[in-house]
Coordinates of C-alpha atoms in Angstrom, one line a residue:
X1 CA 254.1 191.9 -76.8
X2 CA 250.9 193.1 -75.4
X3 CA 250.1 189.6 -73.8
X4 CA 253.7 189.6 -72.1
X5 CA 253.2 192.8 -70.3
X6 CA 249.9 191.6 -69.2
X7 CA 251.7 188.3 -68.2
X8 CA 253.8 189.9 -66.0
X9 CA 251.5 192.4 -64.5
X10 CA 249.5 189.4 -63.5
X11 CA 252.4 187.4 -62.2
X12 CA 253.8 191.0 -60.1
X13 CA 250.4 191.0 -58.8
X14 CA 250.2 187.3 -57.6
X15 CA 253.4 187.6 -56.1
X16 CA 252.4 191.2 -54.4
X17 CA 249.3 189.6 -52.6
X18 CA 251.0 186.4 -51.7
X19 CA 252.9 188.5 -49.8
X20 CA 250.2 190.5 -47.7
X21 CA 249.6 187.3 -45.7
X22 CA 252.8 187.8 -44.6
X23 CA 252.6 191.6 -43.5
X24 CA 249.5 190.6 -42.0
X25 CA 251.1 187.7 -40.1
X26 CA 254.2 190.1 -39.4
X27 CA 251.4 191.7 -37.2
X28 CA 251.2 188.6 -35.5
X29 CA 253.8 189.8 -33.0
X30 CA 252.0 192.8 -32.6
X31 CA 249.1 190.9 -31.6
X32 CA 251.3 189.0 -29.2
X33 CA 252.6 192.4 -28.1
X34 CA 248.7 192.9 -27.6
X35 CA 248.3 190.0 -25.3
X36 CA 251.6 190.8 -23.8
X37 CA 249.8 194.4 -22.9
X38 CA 246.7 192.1 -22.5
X39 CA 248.9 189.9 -20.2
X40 CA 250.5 192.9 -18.5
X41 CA 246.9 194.6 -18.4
X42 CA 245.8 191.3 -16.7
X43 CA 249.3 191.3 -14.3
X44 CA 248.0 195.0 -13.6
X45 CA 245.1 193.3 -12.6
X46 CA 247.0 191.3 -11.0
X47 CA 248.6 193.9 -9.7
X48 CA 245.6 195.8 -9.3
X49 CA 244.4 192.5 -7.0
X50 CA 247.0 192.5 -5.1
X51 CA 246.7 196.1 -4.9
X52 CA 243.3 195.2 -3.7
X53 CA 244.6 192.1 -1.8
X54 CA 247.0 194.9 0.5
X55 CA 243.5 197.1 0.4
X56 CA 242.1 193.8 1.3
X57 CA 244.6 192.9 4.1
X58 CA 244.1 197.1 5.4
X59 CA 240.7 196.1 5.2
X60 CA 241.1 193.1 7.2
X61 CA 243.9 195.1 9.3
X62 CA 241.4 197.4 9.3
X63 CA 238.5 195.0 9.9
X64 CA 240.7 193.2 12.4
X65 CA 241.6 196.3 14.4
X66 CA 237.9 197.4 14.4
X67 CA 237.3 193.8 15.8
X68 CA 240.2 194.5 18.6
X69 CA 238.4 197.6 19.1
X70 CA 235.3 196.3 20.0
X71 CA 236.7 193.1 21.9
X72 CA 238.3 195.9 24.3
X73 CA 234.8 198.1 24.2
X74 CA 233.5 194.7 25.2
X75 CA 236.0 194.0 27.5
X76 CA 235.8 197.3 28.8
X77 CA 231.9 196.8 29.0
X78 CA 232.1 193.1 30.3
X79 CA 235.2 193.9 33.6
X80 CA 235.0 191.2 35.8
X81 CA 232.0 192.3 38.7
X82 CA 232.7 193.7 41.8
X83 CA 231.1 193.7 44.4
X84 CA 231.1 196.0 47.9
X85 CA 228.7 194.9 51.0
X86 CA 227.5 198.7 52.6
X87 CA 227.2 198.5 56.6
X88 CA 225.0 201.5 58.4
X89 CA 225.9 202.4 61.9
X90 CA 225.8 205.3 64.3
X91 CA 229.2 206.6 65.7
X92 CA 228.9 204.1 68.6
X93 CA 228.9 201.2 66.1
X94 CA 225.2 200.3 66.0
X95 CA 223.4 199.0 63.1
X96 CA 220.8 201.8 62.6
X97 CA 220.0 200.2 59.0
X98 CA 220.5 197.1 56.9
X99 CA 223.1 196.2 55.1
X100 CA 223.2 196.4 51.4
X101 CA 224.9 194.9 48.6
X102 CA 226.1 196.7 45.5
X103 CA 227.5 195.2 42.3
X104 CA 229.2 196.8 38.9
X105 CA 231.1 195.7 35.6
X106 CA 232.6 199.0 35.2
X107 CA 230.2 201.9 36.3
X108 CA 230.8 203.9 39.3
X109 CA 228.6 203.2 42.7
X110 CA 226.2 206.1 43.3
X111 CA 224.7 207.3 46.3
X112 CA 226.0 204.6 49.0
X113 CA 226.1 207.3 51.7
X114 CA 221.9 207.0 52.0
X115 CA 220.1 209.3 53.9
X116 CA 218.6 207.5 56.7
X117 CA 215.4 209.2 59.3
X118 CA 216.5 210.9 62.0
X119 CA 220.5 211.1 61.3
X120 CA 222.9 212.6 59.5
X121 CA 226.7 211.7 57.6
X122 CA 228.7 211.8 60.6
X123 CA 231.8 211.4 58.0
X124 CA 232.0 213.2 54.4
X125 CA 231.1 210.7 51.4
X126 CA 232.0 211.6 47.7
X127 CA 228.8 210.5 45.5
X128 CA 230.7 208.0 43.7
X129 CA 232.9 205.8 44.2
X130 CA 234.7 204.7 40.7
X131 CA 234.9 201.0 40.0
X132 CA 238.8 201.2 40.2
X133 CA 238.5 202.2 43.8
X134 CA 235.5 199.9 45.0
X135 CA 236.2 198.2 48.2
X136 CA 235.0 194.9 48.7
X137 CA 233.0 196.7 52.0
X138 CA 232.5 200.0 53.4
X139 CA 230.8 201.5 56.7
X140 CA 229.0 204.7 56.3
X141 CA 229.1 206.5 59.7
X142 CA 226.2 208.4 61.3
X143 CA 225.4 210.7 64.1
X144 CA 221.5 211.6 65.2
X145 CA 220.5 214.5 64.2
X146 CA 220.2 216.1 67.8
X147 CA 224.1 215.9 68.6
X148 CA 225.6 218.6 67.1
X149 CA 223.1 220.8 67.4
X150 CA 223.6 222.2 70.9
X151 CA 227.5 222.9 70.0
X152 CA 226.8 224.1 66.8
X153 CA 224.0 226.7 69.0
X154 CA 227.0 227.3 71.2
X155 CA 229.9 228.0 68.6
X156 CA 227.6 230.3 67.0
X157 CA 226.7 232.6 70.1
X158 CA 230.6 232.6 70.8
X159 CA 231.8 233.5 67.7
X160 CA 228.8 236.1 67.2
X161 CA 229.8 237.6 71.0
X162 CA 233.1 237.8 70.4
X163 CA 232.8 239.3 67.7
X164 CA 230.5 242.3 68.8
X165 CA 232.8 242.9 72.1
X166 CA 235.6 243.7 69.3
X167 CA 233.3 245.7 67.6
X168 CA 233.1 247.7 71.2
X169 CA 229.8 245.9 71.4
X170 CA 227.8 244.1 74.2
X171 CA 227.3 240.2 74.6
X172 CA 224.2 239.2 74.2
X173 CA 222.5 237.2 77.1
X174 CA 220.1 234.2 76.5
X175 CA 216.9 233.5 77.8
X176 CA 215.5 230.1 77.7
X177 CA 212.0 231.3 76.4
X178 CA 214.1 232.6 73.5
X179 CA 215.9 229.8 72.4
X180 CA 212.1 227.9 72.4
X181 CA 211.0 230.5 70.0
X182 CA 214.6 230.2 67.4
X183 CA 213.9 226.1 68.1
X184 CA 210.1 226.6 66.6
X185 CA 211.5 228.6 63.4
X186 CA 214.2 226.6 62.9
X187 CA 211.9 223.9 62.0
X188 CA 209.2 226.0 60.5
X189 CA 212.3 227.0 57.7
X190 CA 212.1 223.0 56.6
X191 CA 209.2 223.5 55.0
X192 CA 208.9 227.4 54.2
X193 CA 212.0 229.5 54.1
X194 CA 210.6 232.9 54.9
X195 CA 210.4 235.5 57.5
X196 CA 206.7 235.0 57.1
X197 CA 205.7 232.6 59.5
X198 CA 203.3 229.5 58.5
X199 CA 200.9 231.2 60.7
X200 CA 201.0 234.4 58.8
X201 CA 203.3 236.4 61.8
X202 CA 206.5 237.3 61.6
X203 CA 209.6 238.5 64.0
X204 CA 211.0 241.0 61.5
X205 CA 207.3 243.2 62.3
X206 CA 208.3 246.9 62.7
X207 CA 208.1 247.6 66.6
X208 CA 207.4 243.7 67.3
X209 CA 211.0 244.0 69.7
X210 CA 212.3 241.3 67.9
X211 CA 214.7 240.3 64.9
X212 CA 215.0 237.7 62.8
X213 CA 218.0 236.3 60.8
X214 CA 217.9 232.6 58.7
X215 CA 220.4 230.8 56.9
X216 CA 220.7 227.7 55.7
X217 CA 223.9 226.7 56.7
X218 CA 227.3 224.5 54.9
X219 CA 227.8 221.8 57.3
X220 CA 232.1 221.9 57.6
X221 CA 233.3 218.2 57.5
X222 CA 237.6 218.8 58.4
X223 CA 240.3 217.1 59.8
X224 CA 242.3 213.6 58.7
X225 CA 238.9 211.7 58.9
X226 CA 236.8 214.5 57.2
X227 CA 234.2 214.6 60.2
X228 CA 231.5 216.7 60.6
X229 CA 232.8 219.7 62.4
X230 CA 230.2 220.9 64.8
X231 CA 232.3 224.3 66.2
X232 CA 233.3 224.9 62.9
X233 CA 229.8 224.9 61.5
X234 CA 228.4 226.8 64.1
X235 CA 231.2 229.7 63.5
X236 CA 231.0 229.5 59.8
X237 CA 227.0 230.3 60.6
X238 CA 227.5 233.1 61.9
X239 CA 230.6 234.6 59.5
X240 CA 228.8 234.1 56.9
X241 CA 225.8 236.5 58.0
X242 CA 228.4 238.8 59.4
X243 CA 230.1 239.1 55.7
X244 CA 226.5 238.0 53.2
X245 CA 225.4 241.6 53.3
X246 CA 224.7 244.9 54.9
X247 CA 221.1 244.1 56.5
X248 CA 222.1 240.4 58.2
X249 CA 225.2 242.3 59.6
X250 CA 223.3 245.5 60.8
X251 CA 221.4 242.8 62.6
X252 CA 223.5 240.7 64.0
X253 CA 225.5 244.0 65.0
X254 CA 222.3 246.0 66.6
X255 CA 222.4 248.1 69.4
X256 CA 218.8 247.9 70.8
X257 CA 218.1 244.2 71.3
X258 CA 219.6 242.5 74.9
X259 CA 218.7 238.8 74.1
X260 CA 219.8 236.6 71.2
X261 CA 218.9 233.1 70.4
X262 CA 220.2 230.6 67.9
X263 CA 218.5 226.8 66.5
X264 CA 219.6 224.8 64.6
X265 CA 217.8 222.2 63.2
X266 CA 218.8 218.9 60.8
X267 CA 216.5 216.9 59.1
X268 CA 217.6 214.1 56.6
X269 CA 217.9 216.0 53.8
X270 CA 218.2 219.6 54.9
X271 CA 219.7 222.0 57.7
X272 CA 218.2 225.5 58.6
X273 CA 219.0 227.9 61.5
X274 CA 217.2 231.1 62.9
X275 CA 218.9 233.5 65.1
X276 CA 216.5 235.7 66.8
X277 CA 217.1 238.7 68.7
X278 CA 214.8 240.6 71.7
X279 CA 214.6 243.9 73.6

């Protein structure tokens, strides 16, 4: 009896392990269900690269836009070149300098309007001119620097008489030794901008009988053309001492002095005037 139950304990326990293969194997699909995951984990790659493929094509867009950007910085940079010819000439159409040539890819064209000895812009000039607007020539226009003076001498006077008659003031008279005297500081202003003379002396001396006023003055460029404006500078001169402050108006508006003078005088690069006044 003993060796029966033992029998069949043994057999139970052959049969019971011939059978775990079989669980085991019944994982199998589990496994596959693992490489299915595995498989999905690799379309998720996939996935994930094609993620990385549309990061990839961004990127490229990306890359490729970058690349359009700089093809139009280059092509902003690289414009085809123009090019504008300059002519110099006085009012009266005479070459008074040589021509010059002037090229850009882009940039504007700076300082065309040159200064040039012994004249002045007898039309205003922007300092640039952008590449957009570039003519293929231009013809900057000058006037010597003498012209304008005498009218500019004259509107000033004018203006300043007028003025002082409204005032209930007298018109000043002019005296030729005068105007040689506001001529000689007009000039001496160029180079030092001071009632104190280069030679130490000065018209503004306490009980010298004279007066001394100095501006340097806007030059007025008006009308359809924009062309220096000789009258207009000349009154402008002498408004704006009238209105700058109490001492240059007190001047200009004295009672003592008989004579008045005005220069003006234009370099190149610079204008100055002196008005003087005498007993």
């Amino acid at each position: 009896m003993k060796k029966l139950i033992l029998f069949s304990i043994l057999l139970l326990t052959l049969i019971f392990f011939t059978k775990s293969p079989a669980v085991v194997n019944a994982d199998g699909p589990n496994q596959d269900d693992g490489n299915q995951i595995t498989s999905t984990a690799t379309a998720d790659n996939g996935s994930d690269a094609s993620q990385n493929q549309v990061s990839d094509d961004n990127n490229n867009s990306s890359s490729n836009q970058t690349d359009d950007g700089d093809s139009s910085d280059n092509d902003q940079q690289a414009q085809p070149t123009k090019t504008m010819v300059i002519h110099y000439q006085s009012i009266d159409g005479k070459q008074i300098s040589n021509d010059q040539t002037v090229s850009t890819n882009g940039d504007p064209i700076y300082g065309f309007a040159k200064s040039i000895k012994g004249y002045i812009n007898y039309y205003y000039y922007p300092d640039s001119i952008s590449y957009d607007s570039l003519p293929t020539s231009m013809t900057v226009k000058y006037v010597k620097n003498t012209v304008p003076v005498k009218q500019m001498n004259q509107a000033y006077l004018k203006y300043l008489n007028t003025y002082r008659r409204k005032m209930g003031l007298k018109s000043f008279k002019t005296a030729p030794n005068l105007n040689q005297r506001a001529q000689v500081r007009a000039r001496e202003l160029q180079t030092k901008f001071d009632h104190t003379r280069p030679n130490g002396t000065s018209y503004n001396t306490k009980n010298s009988g004279y007066g001394e006023v100095m501006l340097s003055p806007t030059l007025i460029y008006s009308g359809p053309g924009k062309s220096l404006n000789y009258k207009a500078t000349g009154q402008n001169a002498a408004r704006t001492l009238l209105t700058e402050d109490a001492l240059h108006r007190d001047t200009l508006l004295n009672k003592w002095a008989n004579y008045a003078a005005v220069a003006f005088y234009i370099s190149d690069n610079a204008v100055t005037m002196c008005g003087l006044f005498k007993l």
